[in-house]
Tab-separated table of C-alpha atoms in Angstrom:
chain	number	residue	atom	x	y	z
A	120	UNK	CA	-111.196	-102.791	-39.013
A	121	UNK	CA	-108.527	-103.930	-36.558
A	122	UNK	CA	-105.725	-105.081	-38.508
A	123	UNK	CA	-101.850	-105.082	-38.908
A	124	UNK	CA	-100.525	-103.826	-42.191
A	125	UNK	CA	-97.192	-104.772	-43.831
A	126	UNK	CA	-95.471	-103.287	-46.990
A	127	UNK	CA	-94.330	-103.989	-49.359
A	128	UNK	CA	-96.040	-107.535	-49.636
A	129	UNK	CA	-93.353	-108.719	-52.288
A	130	UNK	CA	-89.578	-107.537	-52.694
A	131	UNK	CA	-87.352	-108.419	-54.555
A	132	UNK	CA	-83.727	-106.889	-54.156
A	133	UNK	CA	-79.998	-107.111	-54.436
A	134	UNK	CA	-77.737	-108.063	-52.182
A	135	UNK	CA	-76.598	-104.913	-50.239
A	136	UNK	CA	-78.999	-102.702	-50.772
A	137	UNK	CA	-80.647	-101.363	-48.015
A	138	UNK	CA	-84.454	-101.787	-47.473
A	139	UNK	CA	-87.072	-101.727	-44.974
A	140	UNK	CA	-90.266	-103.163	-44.428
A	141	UNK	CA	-93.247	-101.625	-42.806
A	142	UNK	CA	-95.325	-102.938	-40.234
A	143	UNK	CA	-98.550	-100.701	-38.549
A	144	UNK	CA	-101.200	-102.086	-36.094
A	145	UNK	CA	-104.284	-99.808	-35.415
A	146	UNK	CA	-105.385	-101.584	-32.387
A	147	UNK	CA	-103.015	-99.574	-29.480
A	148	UNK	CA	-101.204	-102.769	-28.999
A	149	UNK	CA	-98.145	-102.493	-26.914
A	150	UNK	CA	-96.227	-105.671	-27.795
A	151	UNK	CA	-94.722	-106.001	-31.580
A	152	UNK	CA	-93.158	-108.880	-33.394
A	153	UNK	CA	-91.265	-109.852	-36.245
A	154	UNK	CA	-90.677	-112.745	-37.455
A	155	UNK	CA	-89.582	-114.932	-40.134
A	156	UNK	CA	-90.631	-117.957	-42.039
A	157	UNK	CA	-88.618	-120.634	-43.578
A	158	UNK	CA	-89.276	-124.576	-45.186
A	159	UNK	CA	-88.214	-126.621	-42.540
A	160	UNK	CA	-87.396	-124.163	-39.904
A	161	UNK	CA	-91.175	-122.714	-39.337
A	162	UNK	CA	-91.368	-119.436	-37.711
A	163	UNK	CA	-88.812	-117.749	-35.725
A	164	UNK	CA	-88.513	-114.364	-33.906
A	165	UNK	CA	-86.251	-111.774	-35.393
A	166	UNK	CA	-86.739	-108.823	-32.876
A	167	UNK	CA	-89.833	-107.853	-30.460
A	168	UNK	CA	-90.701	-104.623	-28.776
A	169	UNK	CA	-92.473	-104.497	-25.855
A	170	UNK	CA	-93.471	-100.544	-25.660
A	171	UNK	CA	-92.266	-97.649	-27.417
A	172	UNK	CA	-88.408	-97.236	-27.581
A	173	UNK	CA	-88.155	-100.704	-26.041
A	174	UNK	CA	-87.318	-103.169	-28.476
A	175	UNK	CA	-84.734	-106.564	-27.747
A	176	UNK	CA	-83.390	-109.358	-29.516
A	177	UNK	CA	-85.252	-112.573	-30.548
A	178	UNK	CA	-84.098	-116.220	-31.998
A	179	UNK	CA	-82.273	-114.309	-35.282
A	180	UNK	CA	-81.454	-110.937	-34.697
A	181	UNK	CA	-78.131	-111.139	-37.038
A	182	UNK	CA	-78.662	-109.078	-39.942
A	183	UNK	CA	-81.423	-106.914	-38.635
A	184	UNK	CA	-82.492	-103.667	-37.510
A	185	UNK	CA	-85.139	-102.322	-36.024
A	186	UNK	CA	-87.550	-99.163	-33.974
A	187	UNK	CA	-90.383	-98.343	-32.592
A	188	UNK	CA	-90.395	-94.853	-32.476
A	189	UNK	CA	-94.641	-94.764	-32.165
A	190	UNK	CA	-96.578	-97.096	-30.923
A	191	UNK	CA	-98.077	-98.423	-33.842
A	192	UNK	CA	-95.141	-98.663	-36.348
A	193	UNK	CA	-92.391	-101.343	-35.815
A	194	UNK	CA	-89.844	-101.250	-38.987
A	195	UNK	CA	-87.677	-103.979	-39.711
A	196	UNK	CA	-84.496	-102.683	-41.491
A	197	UNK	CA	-82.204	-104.727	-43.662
A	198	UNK	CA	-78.977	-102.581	-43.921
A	199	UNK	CA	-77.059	-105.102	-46.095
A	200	UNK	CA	-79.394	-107.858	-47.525
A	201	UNK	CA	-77.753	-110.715	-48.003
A	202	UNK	CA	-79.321	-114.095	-50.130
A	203	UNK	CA	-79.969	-115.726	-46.699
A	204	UNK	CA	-82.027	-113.354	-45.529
A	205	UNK	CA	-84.306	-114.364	-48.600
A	206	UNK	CA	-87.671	-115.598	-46.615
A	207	UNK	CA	-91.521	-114.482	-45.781
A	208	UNK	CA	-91.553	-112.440	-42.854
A	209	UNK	CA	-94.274	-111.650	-40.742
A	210	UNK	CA	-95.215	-108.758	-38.355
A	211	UNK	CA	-97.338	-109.036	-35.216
A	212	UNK	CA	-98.964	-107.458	-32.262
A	213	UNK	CA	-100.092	-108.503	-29.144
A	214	UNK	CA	-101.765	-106.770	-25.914
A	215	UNK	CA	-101.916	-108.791	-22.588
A	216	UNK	CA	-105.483	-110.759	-22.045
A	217	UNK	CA	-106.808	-112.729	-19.525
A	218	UNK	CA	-104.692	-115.894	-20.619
A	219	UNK	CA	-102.029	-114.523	-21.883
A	220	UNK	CA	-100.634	-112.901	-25.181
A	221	UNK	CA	-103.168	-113.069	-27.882
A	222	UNK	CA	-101.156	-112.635	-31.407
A	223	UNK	CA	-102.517	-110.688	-34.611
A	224	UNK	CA	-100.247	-111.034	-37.630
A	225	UNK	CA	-99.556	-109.034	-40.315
A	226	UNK	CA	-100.209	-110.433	-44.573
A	227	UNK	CA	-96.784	-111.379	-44.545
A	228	UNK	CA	-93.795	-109.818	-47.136
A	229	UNK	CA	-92.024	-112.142	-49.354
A	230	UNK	CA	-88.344	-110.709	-49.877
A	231	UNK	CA	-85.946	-112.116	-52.497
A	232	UNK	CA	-82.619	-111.239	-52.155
A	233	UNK	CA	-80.333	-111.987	-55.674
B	135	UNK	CA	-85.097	-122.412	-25.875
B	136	UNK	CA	-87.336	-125.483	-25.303
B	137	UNK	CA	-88.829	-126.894	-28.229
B	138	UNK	CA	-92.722	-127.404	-29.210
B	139	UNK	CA	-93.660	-130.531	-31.361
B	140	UNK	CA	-96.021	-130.917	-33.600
B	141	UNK	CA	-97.413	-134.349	-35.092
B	142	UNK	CA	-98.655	-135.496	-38.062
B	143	UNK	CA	-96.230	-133.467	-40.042
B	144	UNK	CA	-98.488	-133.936	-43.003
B	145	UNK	CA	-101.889	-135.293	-42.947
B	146	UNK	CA	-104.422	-136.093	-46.422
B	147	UNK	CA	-107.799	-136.840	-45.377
B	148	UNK	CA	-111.561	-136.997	-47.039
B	149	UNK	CA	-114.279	-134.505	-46.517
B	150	UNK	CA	-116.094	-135.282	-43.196
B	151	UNK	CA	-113.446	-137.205	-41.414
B	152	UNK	CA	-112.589	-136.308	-38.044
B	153	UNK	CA	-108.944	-134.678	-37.665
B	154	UNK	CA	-107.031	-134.493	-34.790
B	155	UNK	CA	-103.401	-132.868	-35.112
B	156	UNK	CA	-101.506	-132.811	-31.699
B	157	UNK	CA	-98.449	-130.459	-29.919
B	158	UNK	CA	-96.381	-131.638	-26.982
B	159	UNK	CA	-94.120	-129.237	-25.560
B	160	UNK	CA	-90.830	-129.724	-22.707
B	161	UNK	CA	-91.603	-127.277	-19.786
B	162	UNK	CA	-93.892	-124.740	-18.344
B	163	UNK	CA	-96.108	-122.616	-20.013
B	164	UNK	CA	-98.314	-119.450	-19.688
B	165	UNK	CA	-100.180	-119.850	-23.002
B	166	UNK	CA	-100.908	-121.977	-26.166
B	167	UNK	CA	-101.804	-121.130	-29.093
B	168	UNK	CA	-103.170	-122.360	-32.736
B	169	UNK	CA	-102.693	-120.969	-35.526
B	170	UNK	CA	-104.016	-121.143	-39.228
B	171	UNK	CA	-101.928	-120.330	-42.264
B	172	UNK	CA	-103.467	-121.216	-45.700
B	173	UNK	CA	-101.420	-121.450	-48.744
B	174	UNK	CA	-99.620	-118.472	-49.871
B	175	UNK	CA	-101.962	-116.725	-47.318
B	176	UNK	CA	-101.601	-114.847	-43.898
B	177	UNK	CA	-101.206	-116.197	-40.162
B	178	UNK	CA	-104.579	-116.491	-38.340
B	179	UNK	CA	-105.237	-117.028	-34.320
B	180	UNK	CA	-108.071	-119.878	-34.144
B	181	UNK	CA	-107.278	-120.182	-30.209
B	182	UNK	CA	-105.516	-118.711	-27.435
B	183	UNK	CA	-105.590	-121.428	-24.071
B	184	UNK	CA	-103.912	-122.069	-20.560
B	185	UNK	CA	-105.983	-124.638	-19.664
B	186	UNK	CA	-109.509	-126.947	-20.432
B	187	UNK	CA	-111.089	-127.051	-23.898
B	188	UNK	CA	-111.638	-124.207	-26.195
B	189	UNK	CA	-114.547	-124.693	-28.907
B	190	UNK	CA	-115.539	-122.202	-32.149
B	191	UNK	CA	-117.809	-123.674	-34.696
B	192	UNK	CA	-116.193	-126.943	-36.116
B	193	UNK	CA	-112.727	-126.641	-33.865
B	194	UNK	CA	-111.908	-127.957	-30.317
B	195	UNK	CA	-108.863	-127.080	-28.545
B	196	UNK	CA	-107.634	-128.946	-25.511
B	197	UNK	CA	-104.689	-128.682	-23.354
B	198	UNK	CA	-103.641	-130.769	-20.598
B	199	UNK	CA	-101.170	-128.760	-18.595
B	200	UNK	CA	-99.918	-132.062	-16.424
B	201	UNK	CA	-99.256	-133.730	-19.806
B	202	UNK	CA	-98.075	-130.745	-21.733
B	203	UNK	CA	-99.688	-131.374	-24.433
B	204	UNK	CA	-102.446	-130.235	-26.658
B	205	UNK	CA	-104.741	-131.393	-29.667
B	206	UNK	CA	-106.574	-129.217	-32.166
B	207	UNK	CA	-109.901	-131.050	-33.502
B	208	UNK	CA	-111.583	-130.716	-36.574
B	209	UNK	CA	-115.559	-131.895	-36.578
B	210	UNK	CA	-116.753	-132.557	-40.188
B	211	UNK	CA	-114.045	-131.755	-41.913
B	212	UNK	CA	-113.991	-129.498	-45.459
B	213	UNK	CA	-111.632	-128.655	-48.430
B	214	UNK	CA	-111.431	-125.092	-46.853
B	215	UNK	CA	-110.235	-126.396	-43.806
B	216	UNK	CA	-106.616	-127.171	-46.174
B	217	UNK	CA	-104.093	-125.529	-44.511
B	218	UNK	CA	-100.909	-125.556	-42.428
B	219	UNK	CA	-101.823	-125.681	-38.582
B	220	UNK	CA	-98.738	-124.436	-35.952
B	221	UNK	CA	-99.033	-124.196	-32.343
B	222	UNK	CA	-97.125	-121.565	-30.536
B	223	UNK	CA	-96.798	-121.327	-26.991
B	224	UNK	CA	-95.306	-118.969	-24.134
B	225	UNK	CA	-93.187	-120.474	-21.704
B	226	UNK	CA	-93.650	-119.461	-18.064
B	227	UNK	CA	-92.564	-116.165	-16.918
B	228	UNK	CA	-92.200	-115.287	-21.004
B	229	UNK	CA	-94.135	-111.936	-22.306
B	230	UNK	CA	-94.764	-111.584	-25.533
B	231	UNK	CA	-91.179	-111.981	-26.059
B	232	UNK	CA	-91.433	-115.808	-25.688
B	233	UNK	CA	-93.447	-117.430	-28.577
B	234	UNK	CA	-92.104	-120.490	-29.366
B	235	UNK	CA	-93.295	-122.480	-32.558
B	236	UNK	CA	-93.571	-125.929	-33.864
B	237	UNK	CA	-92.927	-126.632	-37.420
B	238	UNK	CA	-96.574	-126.974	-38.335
B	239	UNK	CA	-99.151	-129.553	-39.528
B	240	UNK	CA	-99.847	-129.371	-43.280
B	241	UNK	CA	-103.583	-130.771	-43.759
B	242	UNK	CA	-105.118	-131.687	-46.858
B	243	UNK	CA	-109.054	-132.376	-46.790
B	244	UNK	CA	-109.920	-134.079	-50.098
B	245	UNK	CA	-113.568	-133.592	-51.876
């Protein structure tokens, strides 16, 4: 089944300790996303990679790491959590169709940060 | 980055009625797209469009590219069709670097 897989689905941490969150897609996409989701704000892009070892800056990078070291993983690192950082985040992928990019997104991770 | 709007904000309506929920959006685009998140659920694609109507079962998608804006339609609408609706689009010259969202459409179909 083609699907994108995130873990942990629910985290909840302390601020400063480091953590990361998983993301894998099984469909050879080239294109990666995270995002995150907050009341009020909706969704916003954290950091995208567009091929392996190519990764840039999205909307709100500040806080955030991450690599794509194979094609089909795409980390998001928090070195330092901090409460504000306390949101659901989402992975995606993405391959180039005929009308553009067509988004699959991962369950989603709920992080807590005390 | 230009922004995408989305209107109702909220919307309550009974089984069967007809729902329309509608996204405008500032400049040029390469894509739009609808999305489906249900409550405490994931983030599903329902359509991916640059132009004309889209239609899959009980949902219509149209965009009008000289108006820059779009409306998502639901026929006969159902309690499972409860759920927070966003649009997303791609401005021109964007990859898959440049999603932009709106804040979404939170629909309530009562029994």
């Amino acid at each position: 089944e083609a699907q994108v897989t995130q873990n942990p689905r629910y985290l909840i941490t302390v601020t400063g300790k480091k953590l990361t969150v998983t993301c894998s897609q099984n469909m050879n996409h080239e294109y990666m996303s995270w995002y995150r989701q907050d009341p009020g704000l909706g969704l916003r892009q954290i950091y995208y990679s567009m091929n392996v070892e190519v990764t840039d800056k999205g909307d709100v990078p500040e806080g955030y790491k991450v690599s794509r070291k194979e094609k089909r993983n795409f980390p998001l690192i928090l070195e330092s959590p901090s409460p504000n950082q306390t949101s659901l985040y989402f992975c995606a992928s993405s391959f180039s169709g005929r009308e553009g990019y067509e988004q699959y997104f991962g369950p989603g991770t709920r992080l807590t940060v005390t | 980055k230009n922004e995408v709007e989305q209107s109702p904000q909220n919307l309550t309506a009974q089984e069967g009625e007809f729902i329309t929920i509608n996204c405008s959006y500032s400049v040029g685009i390469s894509a739009l797209h609808w999305l489906q998140q249900h409550p405490g659920g994931g983030i599903v694609s329902l359509f991916m469009l640059s132009s004309g109507k889209k239609k899959h079962g009980r949902l219509i998608a149209t965009i009008n590219i000289q108006e820059k804006h779009s409306s998502l339609h639901i026929t006969a609408s159902h309690p499972r069709d409860s759920a927070v609706y966003i649009c997303a689009v791609t401005y021109s010259g964007g990859g898959a670097d440049g999603l932009t969202f709106g804040k979404g459409t939170h629909l309530i179909i009562q029994p």
